[in-house]
Coordinates of C-alpha atoms in Angstrom, one line a residue:
Chain Q
X1 CA 121.6 134.3 -137.8
X2 CA 122.8 130.7 -137.6
X3 CA 124.6 131.5 -134.4
X4 CA 121.5 133.0 -132.8
X5 CA 119.7 129.7 -133.5
X6 CA 122.5 127.7 -131.9
X7 CA 120.5 126.5 -128.9
X8 CA 117.0 127.5 -130.0
X9 CA 115.9 124.3 -131.6
X10 CA 116.7 122.3 -128.5
X11 CA 113.8 124.2 -126.9
X12 CA 111.3 124.7 -129.7
X13 CA 110.8 123.5 -133.3
X14 CA 109.1 125.3 -136.1
X15 CA 106.0 123.1 -135.7
X16 CA 105.8 123.9 -132.0
X17 CA 106.2 127.7 -132.7
X18 CA 103.2 127.5 -135.1
X19 CA 101.1 125.6 -132.6
X20 CA 102.0 128.0 -129.8
X21 CA 101.2 131.0 -132.0
X22 CA 97.8 129.5 -132.7
X23 CA 97.2 128.9 -129.0
X24 CA 98.2 132.6 -128.2
X25 CA 95.8 133.9 -130.9
X26 CA 93.0 131.8 -129.4
X27 CA 93.8 133.0 -125.9
X28 CA 93.8 136.6 -127.2
X29 CA 90.4 136.1 -128.8
X30 CA 89.0 134.6 -125.7
X31 CA 90.4 137.3 -123.5
X32 CA 89.1 140.0 -125.8
X33 CA 85.7 138.4 -125.7
X34 CA 85.8 138.3 -121.9
X35 CA 87.0 141.9 -121.8
X36 CA 84.1 143.1 -123.9
X37 CA 81.6 141.2 -121.7
X38 CA 83.2 142.4 -118.5
X39 CA 84.6 145.9 -119.1
X40 CA 84.9 146.6 -115.4
X41 CA 87.4 143.8 -114.7
X42 CA 90.8 145.3 -114.0
X43 CA 93.9 143.7 -112.4
X44 CA 96.3 145.4 -110.0
X45 CA 99.8 146.2 -111.3
X46 CA 101.5 144.6 -108.4
X47 CA 99.9 141.3 -109.0
X48 CA 101.0 141.3 -112.6
X49 CA 104.6 142.2 -111.8
X50 CA 104.8 139.5 -109.1
X51 CA 103.3 136.8 -111.4
X52 CA 105.5 137.9 -114.3
X53 CA 108.8 138.0 -112.5
X54 CA 108.3 134.9 -110.4
X55 CA 107.0 132.8 -113.2
X56 CA 109.8 133.9 -115.6
X57 CA 112.4 133.2 -113.0
X58 CA 111.2 129.8 -111.8
X59 CA 110.3 128.3 -115.1
X60 CA 113.5 129.4 -116.8
X61 CA 115.6 128.1 -114.0
X62 CA 113.9 124.7 -114.2
X63 CA 114.4 124.7 -118.0
X64 CA 118.1 125.6 -117.8
X65 CA 118.8 123.2 -114.9
X66 CA 117.5 120.2 -116.9
X67 CA 119.0 121.4 -120.2
X68 CA 122.6 121.9 -118.9
X69 CA 122.9 118.2 -118.1
X70 CA 122.5 117.3 -121.8
X71 CA 125.5 116.0 -123.6
X72 CA 124.6 117.8 -126.8
X73 CA 125.4 121.1 -125.3
X74 CA 129.1 120.1 -125.6
X75 CA 128.7 119.8 -129.4
X76 CA 127.7 123.5 -129.5
X77 CA 130.5 124.6 -127.2
X78 CA 133.0 122.9 -129.4
X79 CA 132.1 125.1 -132.4
X80 CA 134.4 128.0 -133.3
X81 CA 132.1 130.7 -131.9
X82 CA 133.0 133.8 -129.9
X83 CA 132.2 133.6 -126.2
X84 CA 129.8 136.6 -126.6
X85 CA 128.0 134.8 -129.5
X86 CA 127.5 131.6 -127.5
X87 CA 126.1 133.5 -124.5
X88 CA 123.9 135.7 -126.7
X89 CA 122.5 132.6 -128.5
X90 CA 121.9 130.9 -125.2
X91 CA 120.1 133.9 -123.6
X92 CA 118.1 134.4 -126.9
X93 CA 116.9 130.8 -126.8
X94 CA 115.8 131.2 -123.2
X95 CA 114.1 134.5 -123.8
X96 CA 112.4 133.4 -127.0
X97 CA 111.0 130.3 -125.4
X98 CA 110.0 132.1 -122.2
X99 CA 108.1 134.8 -124.1
X100 CA 106.6 132.4 -126.6
X101 CA 105.4 129.7 -124.2
X102 CA 104.7 131.6 -121.0
X103 CA 105.1 135.4 -120.9
X104 CA 102.9 135.9 -124.0
X105 CA 99.8 135.0 -122.0
X106 CA 100.7 137.3 -119.1
X107 CA 101.4 140.1 -121.7
X108 CA 97.9 139.6 -123.2
X109 CA 96.3 139.8 -119.8
X110 CA 98.4 142.9 -119.0
X111 CA 97.4 144.4 -122.4
X112 CA 93.7 143.9 -121.8
X113 CA 93.2 144.1 -118.0
X114 CA 95.5 146.7 -116.6
X115 CA 95.5 150.5 -116.4
X116 CA 98.9 151.1 -118.0
X117 CA 99.4 148.3 -120.5
X118 CA 102.5 149.8 -122.2
X119 CA 104.4 150.3 -118.9
X120 CA 103.2 146.9 -117.8
X121 CA 104.6 145.2 -121.0
X122 CA 107.9 147.0 -120.6
X123 CA 108.1 145.6 -117.0
X124 CA 107.2 142.1 -118.2
X125 CA 109.7 142.0 -121.0
X126 CA 112.5 143.4 -118.8
X127 CA 111.6 140.9 -116.1
X128 CA 111.8 138.1 -118.7
X129 CA 115.2 139.4 -119.8
X130 CA 116.5 139.6 -116.2
X131 CA 115.1 136.1 -115.4
X132 CA 116.8 134.6 -118.5
X133 CA 120.2 136.2 -117.7
X134 CA 120.2 135.7 -113.9
X135 CA 119.0 132.1 -114.3
X136 CA 121.9 131.5 -116.7
X137 CA 124.3 133.1 -114.2
X138 CA 122.9 130.9 -111.4
X139 CA 123.3 127.7 -113.3
X140 CA 126.8 128.7 -114.4
X141 CA 127.7 129.6 -110.8
X142 CA 126.6 126.2 -109.6
X143 CA 128.5 124.5 -112.4
X144 CA 131.6 126.5 -111.5
X145 CA 131.1 125.7 -107.8
X146 CA 130.4 129.3 -106.8
X147 CA 127.1 128.9 -104.8
X148 CA 127.6 132.3 -103.1
X149 CA 127.0 134.1 -106.4
X150 CA 123.9 131.9 -107.1
X151 CA 122.5 132.8 -103.7
X152 CA 123.1 136.5 -104.4
X153 CA 121.2 136.2 -107.7
X154 CA 118.3 134.5 -106.0
X155 CA 118.3 137.2 -103.4
X156 CA 118.3 139.8 -106.1
X157 CA 115.3 138.3 -107.8
X158 CA 113.5 138.2 -104.4
X159 CA 114.4 141.9 -103.7
X160 CA 113.1 142.9 -107.2
X161 CA 109.9 141.0 -106.5
X162 CA 109.4 142.9 -103.2
X163 CA 110.3 146.2 -104.9
X164 CA 107.8 145.7 -107.8
X165 CA 104.9 144.8 -105.6
X166 CA 105.5 147.6 -103.2
X167 CA 106.7 150.5 -105.2
X168 CA 104.5 152.6 -107.4
X169 CA 107.4 154.7 -108.7
X170 CA 107.8 153.6 -112.3
X171 CA 111.0 155.6 -112.8
X172 CA 112.6 154.0 -109.8
X173 CA 111.4 150.5 -110.7
X174 CA 112.5 150.7 -114.3
X175 CA 115.9 152.2 -113.4
X176 CA 116.5 149.3 -111.0
X177 CA 115.3 146.7 -113.5
X178 CA 117.6 148.2 -116.2
X179 CA 120.5 148.4 -113.7
X180 CA 120.1 144.8 -112.7
X181 CA 119.9 143.7 -116.3
X182 CA 123.2 145.5 -117.1
X183 CA 124.9 144.1 -114.0
X184 CA 123.7 140.6 -115.0
X185 CA 125.2 141.0 -118.5
X186 CA 128.5 142.1 -116.9
X187 CA 128.4 139.1 -114.6
X188 CA 127.9 136.7 -117.5
X189 CA 131.0 138.0 -119.2
X190 CA 133.0 136.7 -116.2
X191 CA 132.1 133.1 -117.1
X192 CA 133.2 130.8 -119.9
X193 CA 130.7 129.0 -122.2
X194 CA 131.9 125.7 -120.8
X195 CA 130.2 126.6 -117.5
X196 CA 126.8 126.3 -119.3
X197 CA 127.3 122.5 -119.3
X198 CA 127.4 120.5 -116.1
X199 CA 130.9 119.0 -116.1
X200 CA 130.9 115.7 -114.3
X201 CA 134.3 114.5 -115.5
X202 CA 136.4 113.3 -112.6
X203 CA 133.4 113.4 -110.3
X204 CA 132.7 110.1 -108.7
X205 CA 129.8 109.8 -106.3
X206 CA 128.5 106.7 -104.7
X207 CA 124.7 106.5 -104.3
X208 CA 124.2 107.7 -100.7
X209 CA 120.6 106.7 -100.6
X210 CA 121.1 103.0 -101.2
X211 CA 119.1 100.9 -103.5
X212 CA 115.9 101.2 -101.5
X213 CA 113.9 102.8 -104.2
X214 CA 115.3 104.4 -107.4
X215 CA 112.7 107.2 -107.5
X216 CA 113.4 108.5 -104.0
X217 CA 117.0 108.9 -105.1
X218 CA 115.8 110.8 -108.2
X219 CA 113.6 113.1 -106.1
X220 CA 116.5 113.9 -103.8
X221 CA 119.1 114.3 -106.5
X222 CA 117.2 116.2 -109.2
X223 CA 117.1 119.8 -108.1
X224 CA 114.1 120.8 -110.1
X225 CA 112.0 118.0 -108.7
X226 CA 113.1 118.7 -105.1
X227 CA 112.6 122.5 -105.4
X228 CA 109.1 121.9 -107.0
X229 CA 108.1 119.6 -104.2
X230 CA 109.3 122.0 -101.5
X231 CA 107.3 124.8 -103.2
X232 CA 104.2 122.6 -103.2
X233 CA 104.4 122.2 -99.5
X234 CA 105.0 125.9 -99.0
X235 CA 102.1 126.8 -101.3
X236 CA 99.9 124.3 -99.4
X237 CA 100.7 126.0 -96.1
X238 CA 100.1 129.5 -97.5
X239 CA 96.8 128.5 -99.1
X240 CA 95.6 126.7 -95.9
X241 CA 96.2 129.9 -93.8
X242 CA 94.6 132.2 -96.4
X243 CA 91.6 129.9 -96.8
X244 CA 91.1 128.8 -93.2
X245 CA 87.7 130.6 -92.9
X246 CA 86.4 129.4 -96.3
X247 CA 85.4 125.8 -96.4
X248 CA 85.3 125.5 -100.2
X249 CA 88.7 127.1 -100.7
X250 CA 90.3 125.1 -97.9
X251 CA 89.5 122.0 -99.8
X252 CA 91.5 123.2 -102.7
X253 CA 94.6 122.4 -100.6
X254 CA 94.0 118.7 -101.4
X255 CA 94.5 119.4 -105.1
X256 CA 97.9 121.1 -104.7
X257 CA 100.0 118.0 -104.3
X258 CA 98.4 116.5 -107.4
X259 CA 100.0 119.3 -109.4
X260 CA 103.5 118.1 -108.6
X261 CA 104.3 117.0 -112.2
X262 CA 108.0 116.1 -111.7
X263 CA 106.7 113.4 -109.3
X264 CA 103.9 112.2 -111.6
X265 CA 106.0 112.1 -114.8
X266 CA 109.1 110.3 -113.7
X267 CA 108.8 107.7 -116.5
X268 CA 107.6 110.2 -119.2
X269 CA 110.5 112.5 -118.2
X270 CA 113.1 109.8 -118.6
X271 CA 113.0 108.2 -122.0
X272 CA 115.8 105.8 -121.2
X273 CA 114.0 104.5 -118.1
X274 CA 110.7 104.1 -120.1
X275 CA 112.6 102.1 -122.7
X276 CA 114.3 100.0 -120.1
X277 CA 111.1 99.3 -118.3
X278 CA 109.5 98.1 -121.6
X279 CA 112.5 95.9 -122.3
X280 CA 112.5 94.2 -118.9
X281 CA 110.0 91.4 -118.0
X282 CA 106.9 92.7 -116.1
X283 CA 108.0 90.8 -113.1
X284 CA 110.7 93.5 -112.6
X285 CA 107.7 95.5 -111.2
X286 CA 109.6 98.6 -112.0
X287 CA 106.5 100.7 -112.8
X288 CA 103.7 99.2 -110.8
X289 CA 105.9 98.1 -107.9
X290 CA 108.9 100.4 -107.4
X291 CA 107.3 103.5 -108.9
X292 CA 103.9 102.7 -107.4
X293 CA 105.5 102.4 -103.9
X294 CA 107.2 105.7 -104.4
X295 CA 104.0 107.5 -105.5
X296 CA 102.0 106.0 -102.6
X297 CA 104.7 107.2 -100.2
X298 CA 104.7 110.7 -101.7
X299 CA 100.9 111.0 -101.7
X300 CA 100.7 109.5 -98.2
X301 CA 103.2 112.1 -96.9
X302 CA 101.5 115.0 -98.8
X303 CA 98.0 114.0 -97.7
X304 CA 99.0 113.5 -94.1
X305 CA 100.6 116.9 -94.3
X306 CA 97.2 118.3 -95.5
X307 CA 95.5 116.5 -92.6
X308 CA 97.9 118.3 -90.2
X309 CA 97.1 121.6 -91.9
X310 CA 93.4 121.0 -91.4
X311 CA 94.1 120.3 -87.7
X312 CA 96.2 123.5 -87.4
X313 CA 93.6 125.7 -88.9
X314 CA 90.9 124.0 -86.8
X315 CA 88.9 122.5 -89.7
X316 CA 89.5 118.9 -88.8
X317 CA 86.6 116.4 -88.8
X318 CA 86.3 112.7 -89.3
X319 CA 86.1 113.0 -93.1
X320 CA 89.5 114.6 -93.3
X321 CA 91.6 111.5 -92.6
X322 CA 89.2 109.3 -94.7
X323 CA 89.7 111.7 -97.6
X324 CA 93.4 111.5 -97.2
X325 CA 93.4 107.7 -97.3
X326 CA 91.1 107.6 -100.3
X327 CA 93.3 110.2 -102.2
X328 CA 96.5 108.3 -101.6
X329 CA 95.0 105.2 -103.3
X330 CA 93.3 107.3 -106.1
X331 CA 96.2 109.5 -106.9
X332 CA 98.7 106.6 -107.0
X333 CA 96.4 104.5 -109.2
X334 CA 95.7 107.4 -111.7
X335 CA 99.4 108.4 -112.1
X336 CA 100.3 104.8 -112.8
X337 CA 97.5 104.5 -115.3
X338 CA 98.5 107.7 -117.0
X339 CA 102.2 106.7 -117.2
X340 CA 101.3 103.3 -118.5
X341 CA 98.6 104.2 -121.0
X342 CA 99.3 107.9 -121.8
X343 CA 103.1 108.5 -121.4
X344 CA 104.2 111.9 -122.7
X345 CA 106.4 111.6 -125.7
X346 CA 108.0 113.9 -128.3
X347 CA 109.4 116.4 -125.8
X348 CA 112.6 118.4 -126.0
X349 CA 112.9 119.7 -122.5
X350 CA 111.7 118.4 -119.2
X351 CA 109.8 121.7 -118.9
X352 CA 107.6 120.4 -121.8
X353 CA 106.9 117.2 -119.9
X354 CA 105.8 119.1 -116.8
X355 CA 103.7 121.6 -118.7
X356 CA 102.0 119.0 -120.8
X357 CA 98.2 119.4 -120.5
X358 CA 98.1 115.8 -119.0
X359 CA 99.1 117.5 -115.8
X360 CA 95.6 118.8 -115.3
X361 CA 93.9 115.4 -115.4
X362 CA 94.9 114.3 -111.8
X363 CA 94.1 117.6 -110.1
X364 CA 90.7 117.8 -111.9
X365 CA 89.9 114.3 -110.8
X366 CA 90.9 115.1 -107.2
X367 CA 89.0 118.3 -107.4
X368 CA 85.8 116.5 -108.5
X369 CA 86.2 113.8 -105.9
X370 CA 86.6 116.4 -103.1
X371 CA 83.8 118.6 -104.3
X372 CA 81.4 115.9 -105.3
X373 CA 79.7 116.0 -101.8
X374 CA 79.2 119.8 -102.3
X375 CA 77.9 119.4 -105.8
X376 CA 75.5 116.6 -104.8
X377 CA 74.4 118.6 -101.7
X378 CA 73.4 121.6 -103.7
Chain Y
X1 CA 116.3 78.6 -130.8
X2 CA 114.6 81.8 -132.1
X3 CA 112.7 81.5 -135.4
X4 CA 111.0 84.5 -136.9
X5 CA 109.2 84.2 -140.1
X6 CA 108.3 87.0 -142.5
X7 CA 108.8 89.8 -140.0
X8 CA 107.9 93.4 -141.1
X9 CA 108.9 96.4 -139.0
X10 CA 107.9 99.9 -139.8
X11 CA 107.8 103.4 -138.3
X12 CA 105.2 104.7 -140.8
X13 CA 102.6 102.5 -142.4
X14 CA 103.5 101.5 -146.0
X15 CA 107.1 102.2 -145.4
X16 CA 108.6 99.0 -144.0
X17 CA 112.1 99.1 -142.7
X18 CA 112.3 95.3 -142.4
X19 CA 110.4 93.9 -145.3
X20 CA 109.0 90.5 -144.5
X21 CA 112.2 88.5 -143.9
X22 CA 113.1 85.5 -141.8
X23 CA 115.5 85.6 -138.8
X24 CA 116.9 82.5 -137.2
X25 CA 119.2 82.3 -134.2
X26 CA 120.7 78.9 -133.2
X27 CA 121.1 77.6 -129.7
X28 CA 124.5 78.3 -128.1
X29 CA 125.8 80.3 -131.1
X30 CA 126.9 83.9 -131.8
X31 CA 125.0 85.6 -134.6
X32 CA 126.4 88.8 -136.0
X33 CA 124.0 91.3 -137.3
X34 CA 125.6 93.3 -140.2
X35 CA 124.3 96.1 -142.3
X36 CA 125.2 99.6 -143.4
X37 CA 124.1 102.6 -141.3
X38 CA 120.3 103.0 -141.4
X39 CA 119.7 99.4 -142.6
X40 CA 117.5 98.7 -139.6
X41 CA 119.7 96.7 -137.3
X42 CA 118.7 98.6 -134.2
X43 CA 115.1 98.7 -135.3
X44 CA 115.1 94.9 -135.5
X45 CA 116.8 94.6 -132.1
X46 CA 114.3 97.1 -130.6
X47 CA 111.4 95.0 -131.9
X48 CA 112.8 91.8 -130.5
X49 CA 113.4 93.7 -127.2
X50 CA 109.7 94.9 -127.1
X51 CA 110.6 98.5 -127.2
X52 CA 109.3 99.0 -130.8
X53 CA 105.8 97.6 -131.3
X54 CA 105.2 98.4 -134.9
X55 CA 105.9 95.0 -136.4
X56 CA 104.1 92.0 -137.7
X57 CA 105.4 88.4 -138.2
X58 CA 103.8 85.2 -139.5
X59 CA 105.5 83.3 -136.7
X60 CA 107.7 83.9 -133.8
X61 CA 108.9 80.7 -132.1
X62 CA 111.3 80.5 -129.2
X63 CA 112.5 76.9 -128.5
X64 CA 109.5 75.6 -130.5
X65 CA 107.0 77.6 -128.6
X66 CA 105.0 80.4 -130.3
X67 CA 105.4 83.8 -128.8
X68 CA 105.0 87.5 -129.3
X69 CA 108.0 89.7 -128.4
X70 CA 105.9 91.2 -125.6
X71 CA 105.1 87.9 -123.9
X72 CA 106.4 87.7 -120.4
X73 CA 107.7 84.1 -120.9
X74 CA 109.8 85.3 -123.8
X75 CA 111.1 88.4 -122.1
X76 CA 112.3 86.4 -119.1
X77 CA 114.6 84.6 -121.5
X78 CA 116.4 87.5 -123.0
X79 CA 118.1 90.7 -122.1
X80 CA 119.3 93.5 -124.4
X81 CA 122.3 95.8 -124.1
X82 CA 121.4 98.9 -126.2
X83 CA 123.9 101.0 -128.1
X84 CA 123.3 103.9 -125.8
X85 CA 121.8 103.4 -122.4
X86 CA 121.0 106.2 -120.0
X87 CA 118.6 104.6 -117.6
X88 CA 119.1 104.4 -113.9
X89 CA 121.7 107.2 -113.9
X90 CA 121.5 107.7 -110.1
X91 CA 122.2 104.0 -109.3
X92 CA 125.5 102.3 -109.0
X93 CA 126.4 99.1 -110.9
X94 CA 125.9 97.1 -107.7
X95 CA 122.4 98.6 -107.3
X96 CA 121.5 98.0 -110.9
X97 CA 122.8 94.4 -111.0
X98 CA 120.9 93.5 -107.8
X99 CA 117.7 95.0 -109.2
X100 CA 118.0 93.2 -112.5
X101 CA 118.9 89.8 -111.0
X102 CA 115.8 90.2 -108.9
X103 CA 113.7 91.2 -111.9
X104 CA 114.8 88.0 -113.7
X105 CA 114.6 85.9 -110.6
X106 CA 118.2 84.9 -110.9
X107 CA 120.7 84.2 -108.2
X108 CA 124.1 85.8 -108.8
X109 CA 127.1 83.6 -109.6
X110 CA 129.6 85.8 -107.7
X111 CA 132.7 84.2 -109.1
X112 CA 131.4 84.8 -112.7
X113 CA 130.5 88.4 -111.9
X114 CA 133.9 88.9 -110.4
X115 CA 135.5 87.4 -113.5
X116 CA 133.5 89.8 -115.7
X117 CA 134.4 92.8 -113.5
X118 CA 138.1 91.9 -113.5
X119 CA 138.1 91.2 -117.2
X120 CA 136.5 94.6 -118.0
X121 CA 138.8 96.3 -115.5
X122 CA 135.7 97.7 -113.8
X123 CA 136.4 97.0 -110.1
X124 CA 137.0 100.6 -109.0
X125 CA 133.8 101.9 -110.6
X126 CA 131.2 99.4 -109.2
X127 CA 130.2 101.8 -106.4
X128 CA 129.9 104.9 -108.5
X129 CA 126.7 106.3 -109.9
X130 CA 126.2 105.6 -113.6
X131 CA 125.9 109.2 -114.5
X132 CA 129.4 109.8 -113.3
X133 CA 130.9 107.1 -115.5
X134 CA 132.5 107.5 -118.9
X135 CA 130.7 106.2 -122.0
X136 CA 132.8 103.0 -122.0
X137 CA 132.4 102.3 -118.3
X138 CA 128.7 102.9 -118.5
X139 CA 128.5 100.4 -121.3
X140 CA 130.3 97.9 -119.1
X141 CA 127.6 98.1 -116.5
X142 CA 125.0 96.8 -118.9
X143 CA 127.4 94.3 -120.6
X144 CA 128.4 92.7 -117.2
X145 CA 124.7 92.6 -116.2
X146 CA 123.7 91.0 -119.4
X147 CA 126.4 88.3 -119.2
X148 CA 125.8 87.8 -115.5
X149 CA 122.1 86.9 -116.1
X150 CA 123.1 83.9 -118.3
X151 CA 119.8 84.0 -120.1
X152 CA 119.2 81.8 -123.2
X153 CA 119.4 84.9 -125.5
X154 CA 121.6 87.9 -125.0
X155 CA 121.2 90.8 -127.5
X156 CA 124.1 93.2 -127.9
X157 CA 123.6 96.3 -130.0
X158 CA 127.0 97.6 -131.0
X159 CA 128.6 96.5 -127.8
X160 CA 132.1 97.7 -128.8
X161 CA 131.2 101.4 -128.8
X162 CA 133.2 103.2 -126.2
X163 CA 135.2 100.2 -125.1
X164 CA 139.0 100.5 -124.8
X165 CA 141.3 98.0 -126.5
X166 CA 141.7 95.6 -123.5
X167 CA 138.0 95.6 -122.7
X168 CA 137.2 94.9 -126.4
X169 CA 139.5 91.9 -126.3
X170 CA 137.9 90.7 -123.1
X171 CA 134.4 91.2 -124.6
X172 CA 135.4 88.8 -127.4
X173 CA 136.5 86.3 -124.7
X174 CA 133.2 86.7 -122.8
X175 CA 131.1 86.4 -125.9
X176 CA 132.8 83.2 -126.9
X177 CA 132.5 81.8 -123.4
X178 CA 128.8 82.7 -123.3
X179 CA 128.0 80.0 -125.9
X180 CA 128.1 77.5 -122.9
X181 CA 125.0 79.3 -121.5
X182 CA 123.1 80.6 -124.5
X183 CA 123.1 82.4 -127.8
X184 CA 124.1 86.0 -128.6
X185 CA 122.7 88.3 -131.3
X186 CA 125.3 91.0 -131.8
X187 CA 125.2 94.0 -134.1
X188 CA 128.5 95.7 -134.9
X189 CA 130.4 97.8 -137.4
X190 CA 133.7 96.3 -136.4
X191 CA 134.9 93.6 -138.8
X192 CA 137.2 92.2 -136.3
X193 CA 134.3 91.5 -133.9
X194 CA 132.6 89.2 -136.4
X195 CA 135.9 87.4 -137.1
X196 CA 136.6 86.8 -133.5
X197 CA 133.2 85.8 -132.2
X198 CA 130.5 85.0 -134.8
X199 CA 129.5 81.6 -136.0
X200 CA 127.4 83.2 -138.8
X201 CA 126.3 86.6 -140.0
X202 CA 122.8 87.9 -140.5
X203 CA 123.3 90.3 -143.4
X204 CA 120.6 93.0 -143.4
X205 CA 120.2 94.8 -146.7
X206 CA 117.2 96.4 -148.3
X207 CA 115.0 95.3 -145.5
X208 CA 115.9 91.6 -146.1
X209 CA 118.2 89.3 -144.1
X210 CA 120.5 86.8 -145.7
X211 CA 122.4 84.3 -143.6
X212 CA 126.1 84.0 -144.3
X213 CA 128.5 81.5 -142.8
X214 CA 131.8 82.9 -141.6
X215 CA 134.6 81.0 -143.4
X216 CA 137.6 80.5 -141.1
X217 CA 141.0 81.3 -142.6
X218 CA 139.6 83.8 -145.1
X219 CA 140.1 87.5 -144.4
X220 CA 136.9 88.7 -142.8
X221 CA 137.1 92.1 -144.5
X222 CA 137.0 90.6 -147.9
X223 CA 134.1 88.4 -146.9
X224 CA 132.1 91.3 -145.5
X225 CA 132.8 93.6 -148.5
X226 CA 131.7 90.8 -150.8
X227 CA 128.5 90.3 -148.9
X228 CA 127.7 94.0 -148.7
X229 CA 128.4 94.6 -152.4
X230 CA 126.5 91.6 -153.5

């Protein structure tokens, strides 16, 4: 039992488990109330599979990527445990955290709002297991300098996603899921526990981006932040084309970039940097100056990109560039204010920083600012 | 130079770690901060460095002027090297030093910086990112920066952690040489470090600080043991 818990408490604590269970119960109660009030509401199976698998895969990958840089992982690897015990404990920690913090909500929705809840839950749990195992394989492949295997794993997840949203054949789908899960377990056995930790010994890299702005370097060097930012741009493109004929929905594109939490929590997500900033005299301008410039640059690029999307979908008018300029100033100021006055503390993983409810403050403000003319107009 | 009267520091109210004690650091001197594990050495250093704000003091005076630890004018006169530092991991030493010199509005004394880099045997690592450096080399980044600033007060929290033998010897030399520029407050668990560098010891025990003069020619270990026991 002790071995199973080896990595677990780096991701959750007993207190957080209790809090999360309370949130799940509240969510269940609210969902049941909504279900009884709207008995006709049903979700399609394909949507649930897609959401479940992609969310499990992406969030667990972020979580492992940020965790495997930690020095404390070495302390666990040093212990006299069998290789299989270490991997089992690691996967268990990922799976437990994934189901507790994220999949539980999807499972509740599946339970109440789908035609075949039992099959759906089997799908979701299998998806969570595959995501945890394949994400672990991906991170170990990258640590072991085998990017090809990592690419194959990503392609596998993508293929599964396509299969699940297209195929209605449960026997085929479940057989494939179980098959992939088994192959993933075999793949893991080809690695050593040391591959769980990023080994930087002997690696010496000079900063290729210069001293221009520390936060640009962080954005380009931290995979999770970079991947998230690329996804934001991709999502904005997708939404813009889906919503091009709906004025209200099109305006939601403005809010997407405000959801990029790795960008808006660069101090909260780096406790050492936060401490250093506090130690230094204010004239260092590390937060308001250096970070402020980085934020302004990011939001300028993001909002300019949104302006381009408005032009491409032929919804451009004079208010679009004015909105973009106003949002650059507003978003930069609000993020700086939040990082100064409301920094996120007491987190264990970067995932917790990014998922902190504070993330909704900025998009809500942006949403209100964008929709204020509509609200006043009606 | 720095006079603190009846300072209390806590994490939880009604449970003071530092219990209303006086701290005094003289100009151009090296003060050793000594105490057993958990005595509150790092807590005191964190408070002086403005990274721990749960404190109260009757008076904080720097060169006769009343301050709070968060006052900009005070902060411009001191720099802290923490026990463990993981900030700016994607920068190189050169990037970090340039940033900090600019932050404190200081011009670099290249020959002094070169002297520190040579002394710490750090030359080949100055263009490498901090996250790729070993514990000891990472420590040197912040030590060299701290010395290079030549501020009136340099605070070193267990500066010997991770340093090799030669670098430790050079650190003693650098600390002693620093008295020309300012004062140092240094916490340590290494008896030899007090013997080789300190003018006096601030002994932290039961939340109170007692000042002890280091007697030259008397074995430092016996002095330290006597103080800690008594």
